Short mmCIF file of C-alpha atoms in Angstrom, two decimals:
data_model
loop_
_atom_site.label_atom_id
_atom_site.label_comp_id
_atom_site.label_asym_id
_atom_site.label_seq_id
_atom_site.Cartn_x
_atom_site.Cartn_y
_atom_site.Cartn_z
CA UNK A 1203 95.06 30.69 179.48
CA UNK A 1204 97.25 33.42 180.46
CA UNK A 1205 100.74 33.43 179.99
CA UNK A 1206 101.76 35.28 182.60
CA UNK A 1207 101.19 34.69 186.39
CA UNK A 1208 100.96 36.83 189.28
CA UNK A 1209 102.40 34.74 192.55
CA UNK A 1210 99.28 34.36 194.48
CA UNK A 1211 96.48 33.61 192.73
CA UNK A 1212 92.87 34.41 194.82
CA UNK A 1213 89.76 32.36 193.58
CA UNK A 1214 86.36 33.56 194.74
CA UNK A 1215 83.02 33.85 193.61
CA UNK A 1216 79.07 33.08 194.03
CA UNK A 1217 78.49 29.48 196.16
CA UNK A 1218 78.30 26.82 193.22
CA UNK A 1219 80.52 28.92 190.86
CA UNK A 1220 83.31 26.28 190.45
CA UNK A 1221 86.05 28.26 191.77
CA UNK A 1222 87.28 24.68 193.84
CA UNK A 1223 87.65 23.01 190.44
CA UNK A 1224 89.37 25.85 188.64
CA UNK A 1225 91.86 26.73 191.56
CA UNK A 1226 92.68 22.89 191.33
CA UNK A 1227 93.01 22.58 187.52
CA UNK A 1228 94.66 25.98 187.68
CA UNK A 1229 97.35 24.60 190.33
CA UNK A 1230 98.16 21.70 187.93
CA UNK A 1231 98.64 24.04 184.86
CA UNK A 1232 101.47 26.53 186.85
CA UNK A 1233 103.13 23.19 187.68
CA UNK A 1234 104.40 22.56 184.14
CA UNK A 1235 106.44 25.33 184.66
CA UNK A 1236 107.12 26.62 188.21
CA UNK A 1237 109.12 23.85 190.90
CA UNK A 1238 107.26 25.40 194.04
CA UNK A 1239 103.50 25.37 193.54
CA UNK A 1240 100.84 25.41 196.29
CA UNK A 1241 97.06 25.55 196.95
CA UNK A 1242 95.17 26.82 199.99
CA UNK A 1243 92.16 26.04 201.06
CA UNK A 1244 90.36 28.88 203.12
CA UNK A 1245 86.67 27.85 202.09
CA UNK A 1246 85.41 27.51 205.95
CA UNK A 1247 81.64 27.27 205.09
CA UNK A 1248 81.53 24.79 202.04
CA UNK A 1249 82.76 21.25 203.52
CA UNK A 1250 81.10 19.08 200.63
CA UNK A 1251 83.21 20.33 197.35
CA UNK A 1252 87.25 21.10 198.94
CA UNK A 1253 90.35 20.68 197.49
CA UNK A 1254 91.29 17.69 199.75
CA UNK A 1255 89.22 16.05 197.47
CA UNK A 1256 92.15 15.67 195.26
CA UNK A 1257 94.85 15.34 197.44
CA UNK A 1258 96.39 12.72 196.07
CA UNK A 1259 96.34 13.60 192.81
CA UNK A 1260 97.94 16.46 193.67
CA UNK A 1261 100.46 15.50 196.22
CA UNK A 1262 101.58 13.01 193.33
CA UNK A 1263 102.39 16.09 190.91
CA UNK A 1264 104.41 17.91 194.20
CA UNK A 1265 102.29 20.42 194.78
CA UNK A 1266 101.69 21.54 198.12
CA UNK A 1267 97.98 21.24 199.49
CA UNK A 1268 97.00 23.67 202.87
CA UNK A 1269 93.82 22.88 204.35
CA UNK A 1270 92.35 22.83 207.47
CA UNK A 1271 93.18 19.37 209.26
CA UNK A 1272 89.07 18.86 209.62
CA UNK A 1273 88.92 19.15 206.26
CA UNK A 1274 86.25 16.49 204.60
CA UNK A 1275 85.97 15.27 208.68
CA UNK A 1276 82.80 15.06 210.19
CA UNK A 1277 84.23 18.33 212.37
CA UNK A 1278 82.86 21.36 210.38
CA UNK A 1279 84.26 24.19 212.32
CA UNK A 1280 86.10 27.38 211.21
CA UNK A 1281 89.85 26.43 211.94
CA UNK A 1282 92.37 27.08 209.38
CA UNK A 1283 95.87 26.30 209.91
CA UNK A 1284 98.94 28.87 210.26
CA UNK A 1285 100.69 27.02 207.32
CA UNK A 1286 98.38 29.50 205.19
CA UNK A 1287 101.21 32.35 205.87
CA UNK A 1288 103.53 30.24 204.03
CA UNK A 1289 102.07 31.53 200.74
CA UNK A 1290 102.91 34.87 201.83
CA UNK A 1291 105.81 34.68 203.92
CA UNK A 1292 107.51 32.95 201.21
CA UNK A 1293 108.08 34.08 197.79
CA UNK A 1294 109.19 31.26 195.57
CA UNK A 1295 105.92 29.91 195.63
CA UNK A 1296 103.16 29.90 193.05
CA UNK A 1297 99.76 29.87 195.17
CA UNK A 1298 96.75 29.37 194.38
CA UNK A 1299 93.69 30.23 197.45
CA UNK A 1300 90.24 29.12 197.07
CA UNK A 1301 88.36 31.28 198.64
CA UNK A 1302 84.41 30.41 200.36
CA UNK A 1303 81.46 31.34 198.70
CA UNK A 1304 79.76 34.93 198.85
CA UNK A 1305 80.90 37.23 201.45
CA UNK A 1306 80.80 34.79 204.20
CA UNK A 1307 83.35 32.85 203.06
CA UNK A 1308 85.53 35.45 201.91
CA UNK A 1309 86.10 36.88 205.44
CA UNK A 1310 88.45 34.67 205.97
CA UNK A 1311 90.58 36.14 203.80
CA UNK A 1312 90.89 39.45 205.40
CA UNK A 1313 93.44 38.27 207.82
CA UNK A 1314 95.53 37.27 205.39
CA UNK A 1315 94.78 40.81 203.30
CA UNK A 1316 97.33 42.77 204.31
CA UNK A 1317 100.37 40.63 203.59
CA UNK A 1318 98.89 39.74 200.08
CA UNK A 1319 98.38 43.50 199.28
CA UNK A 1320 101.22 44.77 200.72
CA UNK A 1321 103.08 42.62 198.31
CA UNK A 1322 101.23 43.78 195.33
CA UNK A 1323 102.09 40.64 193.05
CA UNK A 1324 98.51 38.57 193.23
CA UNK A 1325 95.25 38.15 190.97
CA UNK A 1326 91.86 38.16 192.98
CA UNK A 1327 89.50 36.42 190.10
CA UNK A 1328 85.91 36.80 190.56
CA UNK A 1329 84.26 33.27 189.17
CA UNK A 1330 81.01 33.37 187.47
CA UNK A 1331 78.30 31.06 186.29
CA UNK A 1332 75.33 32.18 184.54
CA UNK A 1333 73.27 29.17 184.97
CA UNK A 1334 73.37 29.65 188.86
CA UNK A 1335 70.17 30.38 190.06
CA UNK A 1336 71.13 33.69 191.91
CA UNK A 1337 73.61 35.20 189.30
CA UNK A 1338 71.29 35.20 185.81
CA UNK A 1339 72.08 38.43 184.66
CA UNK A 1340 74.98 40.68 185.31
CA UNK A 1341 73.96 43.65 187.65
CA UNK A 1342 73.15 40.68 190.55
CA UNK A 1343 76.23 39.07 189.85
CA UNK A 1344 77.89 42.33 190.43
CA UNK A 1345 76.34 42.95 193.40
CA UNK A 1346 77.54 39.61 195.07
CA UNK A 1347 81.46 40.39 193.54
CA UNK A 1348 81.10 44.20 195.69
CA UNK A 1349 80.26 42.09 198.96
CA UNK A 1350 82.66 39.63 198.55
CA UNK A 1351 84.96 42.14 198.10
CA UNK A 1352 83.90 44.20 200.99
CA UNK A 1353 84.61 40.58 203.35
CA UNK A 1354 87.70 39.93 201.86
CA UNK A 1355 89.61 43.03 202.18
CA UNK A 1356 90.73 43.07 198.33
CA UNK A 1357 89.27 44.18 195.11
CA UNK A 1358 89.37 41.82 192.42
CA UNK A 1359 91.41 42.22 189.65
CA UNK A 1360 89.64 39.90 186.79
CA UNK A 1361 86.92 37.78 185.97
CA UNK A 1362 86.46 34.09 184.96
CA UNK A 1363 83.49 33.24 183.17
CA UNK A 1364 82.57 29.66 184.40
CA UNK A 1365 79.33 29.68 182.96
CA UNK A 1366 78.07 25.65 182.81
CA UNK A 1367 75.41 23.56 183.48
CA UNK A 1368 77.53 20.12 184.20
CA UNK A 1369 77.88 17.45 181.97
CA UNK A 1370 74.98 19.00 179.70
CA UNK A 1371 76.80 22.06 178.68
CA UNK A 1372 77.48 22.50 175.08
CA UNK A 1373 79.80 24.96 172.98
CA UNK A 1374 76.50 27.07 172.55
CA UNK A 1375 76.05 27.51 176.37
CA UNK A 1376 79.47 28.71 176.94
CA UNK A 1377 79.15 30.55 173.31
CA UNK A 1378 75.68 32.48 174.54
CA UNK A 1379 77.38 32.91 178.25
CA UNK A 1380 80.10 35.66 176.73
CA UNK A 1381 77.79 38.50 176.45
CA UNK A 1382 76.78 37.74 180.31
CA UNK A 1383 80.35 37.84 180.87
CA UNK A 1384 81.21 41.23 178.77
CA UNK A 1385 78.07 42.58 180.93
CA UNK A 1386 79.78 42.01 183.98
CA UNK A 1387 83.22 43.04 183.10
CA UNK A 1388 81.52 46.17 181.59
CA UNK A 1389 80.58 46.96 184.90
CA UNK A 1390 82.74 46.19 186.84
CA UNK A 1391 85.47 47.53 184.75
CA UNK A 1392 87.62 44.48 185.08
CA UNK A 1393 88.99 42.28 182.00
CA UNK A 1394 87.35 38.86 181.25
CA UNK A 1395 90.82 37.31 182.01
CA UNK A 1396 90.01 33.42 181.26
CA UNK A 1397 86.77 31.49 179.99
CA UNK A 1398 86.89 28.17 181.32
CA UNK A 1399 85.78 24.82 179.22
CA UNK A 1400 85.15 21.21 180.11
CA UNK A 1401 87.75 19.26 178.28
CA UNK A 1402 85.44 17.34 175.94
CA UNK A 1403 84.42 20.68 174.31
CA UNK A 1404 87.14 22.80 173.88
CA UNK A 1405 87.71 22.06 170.67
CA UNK A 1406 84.29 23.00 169.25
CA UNK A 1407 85.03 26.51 170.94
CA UNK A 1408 89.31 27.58 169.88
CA UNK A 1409 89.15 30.24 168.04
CA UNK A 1410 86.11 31.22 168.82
CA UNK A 1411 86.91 32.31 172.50
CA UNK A 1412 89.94 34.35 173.96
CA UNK A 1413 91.89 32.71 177.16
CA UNK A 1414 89.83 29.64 176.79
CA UNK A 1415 91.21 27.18 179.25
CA UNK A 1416 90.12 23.39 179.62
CA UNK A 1417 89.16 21.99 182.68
CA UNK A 1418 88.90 18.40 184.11
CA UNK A 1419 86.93 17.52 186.66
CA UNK A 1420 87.63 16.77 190.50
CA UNK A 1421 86.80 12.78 191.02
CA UNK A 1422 84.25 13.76 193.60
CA UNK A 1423 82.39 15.68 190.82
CA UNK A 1424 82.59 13.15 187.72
CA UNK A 1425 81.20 10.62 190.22
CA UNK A 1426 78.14 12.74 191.19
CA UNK A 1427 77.58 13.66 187.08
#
């Protein structure tokens, strides 16, 4: 895990990456030492996996959850609220923004571009996942990150290798994942900036893996595994 944090933290990546999860978990972790922490919700085409999801578990910790009001509704339209500027407008808070999947989801962000870039104090992470069906290898992976980037407005910064199959991934997945990773920030030209680990492995994999950082899962996930 990184020890230092930009103020706005952008999560995006390939539908099914896990970049819900991780923008949660990651929301948690800048709580321990920053008072004002927030996550936004702008994912307008994914209504199964949100953030909402653990609301409570978050509200209880004081950090701030922006979502769109239809949010895990049976309404599934594109409305996000204008309490989404807050995490621009104001700058003692620590945001995190999970971001849709692909480039559809991401243009949502480009309203919200300019204000973020202007700034110039944000990370845009690009989340990947080997296993995922439509990111195996790194040159299609890197494909997807250029058209998110082209919806979004913003270039990513990093990348966070995410690479798991569920409940069945062992220290060798994640262990035979880095190369995939290294192959993508080759590419790219943009630092492998966190590898992410369920909880129950982690130690089978410290030392062995830079910026490894442990994950729990959202309830709504542990009770579909």
């Amino acid at each position: 895990m990184r020890e230092k944090h930009k103020r706005i933290t952008l999560l995006a990546g390939h539908y099914g990456s896990g970049k819900t999860n991780i923008a949660v978990n990651l929301a948690f972790e800048l709580k321990k030492n920053f008072e004002k922490v927030a996550i936004a919700d702008i994912d307008i085409v994914n209504p199964y996996f949100r953030t909402k999801d653990s609301q409570k578990e978050l509200e209880e910790n004081g950090i701030k959850l922006i979502c769109s009001e239809y949010a895990n509704s049976n309404v599934d339209i594109p409305a996000l609220p204008q309490e989404i500027y807050s995490i621009i407008d104001d700058k003692e808070i620590m945001a995190v923004v999970d971001i849709g999947g692909d480039d559809r989801g991401a243009y949502a962000l480009g309203r919200y571009a300019p204000g973020i870039i202007e700034e110039n104090n944000y990370d845009m992470l690009f989340v990947v996942n080997k296993f995922r069906p439509l990111t195996p290898d790194a040159e299609s992976t890197v494909e997807i990150m250029h058209e998110i980037e082209e919806a979004g407005k913003i270039r990513f910064t990093g990348i966070v290798n995410n690479s798991n199959i569920g409940n069945e991934t062992t220290a060798d997945d994640v262990l035979n994942s880095l190369s995939y990773a290294e192959d993508i920030s080759r590419i790219a030209g943009l630092p492998v900036v966190m590898t992410t680990v369920m909880e129950e492995i982690k130690d089978a994999l410290v030392g062995k893996i830079p910026n490894l950082f442990a994950l729990k899962l959202q309830k709504k996930l542990k009770e579909m595994l």
